[in-house]
Structures are given as structure tokens and as C-alpha cells.
Amino acid sequence: MLGASPEDDSNRPEGDGHAPAFPSRRRTCPAGHTTTLLPPGGRHQQRKAWFTAQQCIGCPLPARCTTAKGGRVVTWRPHHHLQATSRQQAANDPDRQAQYRRWRPPVERVIAWLVAHGNRRLPCRGTTNGERWIHHRAATLNLRRLIILGLDHHNGTWTIAPATA
């Protein structure tokens, strides 16, 4: 992984060893090798630093970087600092952690219901057909859940059974 250059220490993320601020066009790896940070490019306007295989050969710090034979490419997207800040806040905010623990299980359960019984992939092609299928699948699951909760139809009126303790 890349280590922060001295001018980047104040903007260091929470522990990945990358320095997302770009006052310098040079990046330094933990072993002291430097490379040029490329200008923003590509679909996401990301910046890359390439460390060649020659720089990585015989490196005494492979555990802190990479064991890839072709070297290492480190990429930063434009909102890296926002993501790092958000991760740090999530790790330190007990209210946010409690909210995450509260809502993750039901969301995971809904996703599991949605993809159950071979429905991990859409059975049709095209955006319109795919959207129609996913809406019907969600409506079917919602109706099934309401029936389990006591949904009934009498004389043209839908009712749901009162909860019993």
C-alpha cells in the first residue's frame, strides 16, 4: 500500500495507508519507492499510481503492500475523502452503529426473500421487462406476507386480522 508523503499526513484516512490528498504528484510506497500520480481519468475521474514489478522485486515489506508479480496499482476516486470520513464516523458513533444493527437484519431478510428459489438472476432480458419482473416479484412477496399476517377479503373489503398477544 502507499504510504503518505510528509505533506499528506493531515489527510490520512483511518488505516488503509493511502494518502488521498493530492498536493504532490508523487506517491511513495512503504518501502520508499516513488511513482507519479496520474491525472484524473476514466468513467469515474479516478487517479492512479502505478508501482512497477521492478520496484516490488525484493521488497522487504510485501505484507504492507502486495505480492502481485506485476506490481501494484492504487486508485483513488474523487470522493475518497468523504468515504473515509463516513467510515470513521460510523466506527465512532454509537447511535449510528445501533441504527445499523437495528436495520441490517430486516433488509438482509428482504433481499434473501427476493432472491430465493432461483430468483438471483432475472428470467427475462431488457430493462423494461426486468423492471416489470422485479415489481411483480416484490408485489408477490408483499402479498404473501400480508396473507400470513391475516389479510382477508370479505364483501369487497380487504381486512387484516387484529394482532393477538
mmCIF file of C-alpha atoms in Angstrom:
data_model
loop_
_atom_site.group_PDB
_atom_site.id
_atom_site.type_symbol
_atom_site.label_atom_id
_atom_site.label_comp_id
_atom_site.label_asym_id
_atom_site.label_seq_id
_atom_site.Cartn_x
_atom_site.Cartn_y
_atom_site.Cartn_z
ATOM 1 C CA MET A 1 0.000 0.000 0.000
ATOM 2 C CA LEU A 2 1.002 3.530 -0.427
ATOM 3 C CA GLY A 3 2.296 5.461 2.486
ATOM 4 C CA ALA A 4 1.504 9.086 2.971
ATOM 5 C CA SER A 5 4.072 11.545 1.802
ATOM 6 C CA PRO A 6 5.020 14.087 4.507
ATOM 7 C CA GLU A 7 2.749 16.792 3.125
ATOM 8 C CA ASP A 8 -0.251 14.403 3.250
ATOM 9 C CA ASP A 9 -0.120 13.344 6.910
ATOM 10 C CA SER A 10 -3.006 15.598 7.942
ATOM 11 C CA ASN A 11 -5.346 13.972 5.399
ATOM 12 C CA ARG A 12 -4.538 10.368 6.107
ATOM 13 C CA PRO A 13 -7.563 8.047 6.119
ATOM 14 C CA GLU A 14 -8.389 5.791 9.004
ATOM 15 C CA GLY A 15 -5.923 2.994 8.433
ATOM 16 C CA ASP A 16 -5.570 1.943 4.825
ATOM 17 C CA GLY A 17 -2.181 3.634 4.464
ATOM 18 C CA HIS A 18 -3.282 5.684 1.454
ATOM 19 C CA ALA A 19 -2.980 9.426 1.278
ATOM 20 C CA PRO A 20 -5.979 10.830 -0.629
ATOM 21 C CA ALA A 21 -4.946 14.494 -0.716
ATOM 22 C CA PHE A 22 -3.027 15.473 -3.844
ATOM 23 C CA PRO A 23 -0.710 18.417 -3.140
ATOM 24 C CA SER A 24 2.128 16.457 -4.750
ATOM 25 C CA ARG A 25 2.160 14.452 -7.965
ATOM 26 C CA ARG A 26 4.456 11.831 -6.408
ATOM 27 C CA ARG A 27 3.387 8.877 -4.273
ATOM 28 C CA THR A 28 5.648 6.804 -2.053
ATOM 29 C CA CYS A 29 5.185 3.155 -1.101
ATOM 30 C CA PRO A 30 6.056 1.847 2.401
ATOM 31 C CA ALA A 31 9.491 0.742 1.119
ATOM 32 C CA GLY A 32 10.294 4.247 -0.138
ATOM 33 C CA HIS A 33 9.768 3.744 -3.900
ATOM 34 C CA THR A 34 8.098 6.687 -5.632
ATOM 35 C CA THR A 35 5.886 6.971 -8.697
ATOM 36 C CA THR A 36 3.903 9.671 -10.424
ATOM 37 C CA LEU A 37 0.227 10.096 -9.634
ATOM 38 C CA LEU A 38 -1.671 10.215 -12.917
ATOM 39 C CA PRO A 39 -4.236 12.943 -13.635
ATOM 40 C CA PRO A 40 -7.962 12.139 -13.228
ATOM 41 C CA GLY A 41 -9.336 9.964 -15.980
ATOM 42 C CA GLY A 42 -11.811 7.283 -16.875
ATOM 43 C CA ARG A 43 -15.501 6.987 -16.180
ATOM 44 C CA HIS A 44 -15.184 7.885 -12.503
ATOM 45 C CA GLN A 45 -12.420 10.501 -12.857
ATOM 46 C CA GLN A 46 -10.171 8.421 -10.636
ATOM 47 C CA ARG A 47 -6.468 8.931 -10.075
ATOM 48 C CA LYS A 48 -3.968 6.075 -10.192
ATOM 49 C CA ALA A 49 -0.446 5.438 -9.006
ATOM 50 C CA TRP A 50 1.404 2.529 -10.626
ATOM 51 C CA PHE A 51 4.286 0.785 -8.930
ATOM 52 C CA THR A 52 6.138 -1.448 -11.382
ATOM 53 C CA ALA A 53 7.167 -5.041 -10.823
ATOM 54 C CA GLN A 54 10.824 -3.929 -10.801
ATOM 55 C CA GLN A 55 10.103 -1.645 -7.846
ATOM 56 C CA CYS A 56 8.383 -4.501 -5.987
ATOM 57 C CA ILE A 57 11.020 -7.202 -6.603
ATOM 58 C CA GLY A 58 12.843 -7.986 -3.383
ATOM 59 C CA CYS A 59 10.741 -5.582 -1.366
ATOM 60 C CA PRO A 60 11.108 -6.270 2.367
ATOM 61 C CA LEU A 61 7.522 -5.120 3.050
ATOM 62 C CA PRO A 62 5.225 -7.347 0.942
ATOM 63 C CA ALA A 63 2.762 -7.767 3.819
ATOM 64 C CA ARG A 64 2.112 -3.989 3.813
ATOM 65 C CA CYS A 65 1.759 -3.762 0.043
ATOM 66 C CA THR A 66 1.278 -6.585 -2.463
ATOM 67 C CA THR A 67 2.628 -9.944 -3.509
ATOM 68 C CA ALA A 68 1.443 -9.482 -7.104
ATOM 69 C CA LYS A 69 4.112 -10.282 -9.691
ATOM 70 C CA GLY A 70 3.054 -7.386 -11.914
ATOM 71 C CA GLY A 71 3.423 -4.664 -9.305
ATOM 72 C CA ARG A 72 0.743 -2.587 -7.618
ATOM 73 C CA VAL A 73 -1.856 -0.093 -8.859
ATOM 74 C CA VAL A 74 -3.538 2.106 -6.253
ATOM 75 C CA THR A 75 -6.679 4.003 -7.261
ATOM 76 C CA TRP A 76 -8.446 6.962 -5.625
ATOM 77 C CA ARG A 77 -11.883 8.112 -6.684
ATOM 78 C CA PRO A 78 -12.962 11.757 -6.326
ATOM 79 C CA HIS A 79 -14.996 11.153 -3.168
ATOM 80 C CA HIS A 80 -12.417 9.062 -1.322
ATOM 81 C CA HIS A 81 -12.108 11.611 1.490
ATOM 82 C CA LEU A 82 -15.899 11.627 2.005
ATOM 83 C CA GLN A 83 -16.000 7.833 2.167
ATOM 84 C CA ALA A 84 -13.094 7.734 4.616
ATOM 85 C CA THR A 85 -14.757 10.367 6.806
ATOM 86 C CA SER A 86 -18.061 8.500 6.727
ATOM 87 C CA ARG A 87 -16.364 5.206 7.666
ATOM 88 C CA GLN A 88 -14.593 6.918 10.557
ATOM 89 C CA GLN A 89 -17.851 8.469 11.804
ATOM 90 C CA ALA A 90 -19.626 5.118 11.520
ATOM 91 C CA ALA A 91 -16.903 3.445 13.550
ATOM 92 C CA ASN A 92 -17.052 6.068 16.317
ATOM 93 C CA ASP A 93 -20.775 6.929 16.534
ATOM 94 C CA PRO A 94 -22.729 4.590 18.857
ATOM 95 C CA ASP A 95 -26.105 5.883 17.605
ATOM 96 C CA ARG A 96 -25.175 5.123 14.005
ATOM 97 C CA GLN A 97 -23.933 1.654 14.965
ATOM 98 C CA ALA A 98 -27.175 0.945 16.845
ATOM 99 C CA GLN A 99 -29.219 2.104 13.869
ATOM 100 C CA TYR A 100 -27.164 -0.107 11.551
ATOM 101 C CA ARG A 101 -27.637 -3.136 13.835
ATOM 102 C CA ARG A 102 -31.371 -2.380 14.013
ATOM 103 C CA TRP A 103 -31.988 -2.143 10.265
ATOM 104 C CA ARG A 104 -29.489 -4.512 8.674
ATOM 105 C CA PRO A 105 -31.217 -7.812 9.594
ATOM 106 C CA PRO A 106 -34.619 -6.858 8.112
ATOM 107 C CA VAL A 107 -33.002 -5.552 4.937
ATOM 108 C CA GLU A 108 -30.922 -8.715 4.585
ATOM 109 C CA ARG A 109 -34.070 -10.806 5.114
ATOM 110 C CA VAL A 110 -35.945 -8.930 2.377
ATOM 111 C CA ILE A 111 -33.065 -9.415 -0.039
ATOM 112 C CA ALA A 112 -32.950 -13.123 0.839
ATOM 113 C CA TRP A 113 -36.699 -13.435 0.156
ATOM 114 C CA LEU A 114 -36.303 -11.593 -3.129
ATOM 115 C CA VAL A 115 -33.568 -13.888 -4.474
ATOM 116 C CA ALA A 116 -34.926 -17.154 -3.020
ATOM 117 C CA HIS A 117 -35.972 -20.112 -5.192
ATOM 118 C CA GLY A 118 -33.717 -19.414 -8.158
ATOM 119 C CA ASN A 119 -34.521 -15.713 -8.440
ATOM 120 C CA ARG A 120 -30.955 -14.490 -8.166
ATOM 121 C CA ARG A 121 -30.971 -13.589 -11.871
ATOM 122 C CA LEU A 122 -33.698 -12.012 -13.932
ATOM 123 C CA PRO A 123 -35.583 -14.587 -16.034
ATOM 124 C CA CYS A 124 -36.014 -12.074 -18.868
ATOM 125 C CA ARG A 125 -33.974 -9.652 -20.963
ATOM 126 C CA GLY A 126 -34.292 -5.912 -21.273
ATOM 127 C CA THR A 127 -34.718 -3.079 -18.830
ATOM 128 C CA THR A 128 -38.489 -2.765 -19.189
ATOM 129 C CA ASN A 129 -39.099 -6.496 -18.747
ATOM 130 C CA GLY A 130 -36.618 -6.647 -15.861
ATOM 131 C CA GLU A 131 -38.311 -3.769 -14.034
ATOM 132 C CA ARG A 132 -41.725 -5.333 -14.592
ATOM 133 C CA TRP A 133 -40.482 -8.674 -13.253
ATOM 134 C CA ILE A 134 -38.875 -7.203 -10.132
ATOM 135 C CA HIS A 135 -42.007 -5.161 -9.343
ATOM 136 C CA HIS A 136 -44.205 -8.262 -9.715
ATOM 137 C CA ARG A 137 -41.800 -10.309 -7.586
ATOM 138 C CA ALA A 138 -41.844 -7.654 -4.827
ATOM 139 C CA ALA A 139 -45.656 -7.367 -5.024
ATOM 140 C CA THR A 140 -45.985 -11.158 -4.754
ATOM 141 C CA LEU A 141 -43.732 -11.256 -1.695
ATOM 142 C CA ASN A 142 -45.625 -8.354 -0.080
ATOM 143 C CA LEU A 143 -48.981 -10.062 -0.727
ATOM 144 C CA ARG A 144 -47.670 -13.337 0.696
ATOM 145 C CA ARG A 145 -46.506 -11.516 3.828
ATOM 146 C CA LEU A 146 -49.870 -9.745 4.235
ATOM 147 C CA ILE A 147 -51.736 -13.063 3.896
ATOM 148 C CA ILE A 148 -49.517 -14.555 6.593
ATOM 149 C CA LEU A 149 -50.385 -11.554 8.796
ATOM 150 C CA GLY A 150 -54.113 -12.223 8.296
ATOM 151 C CA LEU A 151 -55.170 -10.315 5.163
ATOM 152 C CA ASP A 152 -58.668 -11.350 4.114
ATOM 153 C CA HIS A 153 -61.312 -10.245 1.606
ATOM 154 C CA HIS A 154 -65.000 -10.065 2.634
ATOM 155 C CA ASN A 155 -67.832 -8.420 0.689
ATOM 156 C CA GLY A 156 -65.482 -6.318 -1.440
ATOM 157 C CA THR A 157 -63.466 -5.091 1.547
ATOM 158 C CA TRP A 158 -59.930 -6.024 2.457
ATOM 159 C CA THR A 159 -59.278 -6.540 6.167
ATOM 160 C CA ILE A 160 -56.333 -7.659 8.213
ATOM 161 C CA ALA A 161 -56.736 -9.677 11.360
ATOM 162 C CA PRO A 162 -56.008 -7.766 14.559
ATOM 163 C CA ALA A 163 -52.751 -8.660 16.251
ATOM 164 C CA THR A 164 -53.111 -11.083 19.139
ATOM 165 C CA ALA A 165 -50.834 -11.042 22.124
#
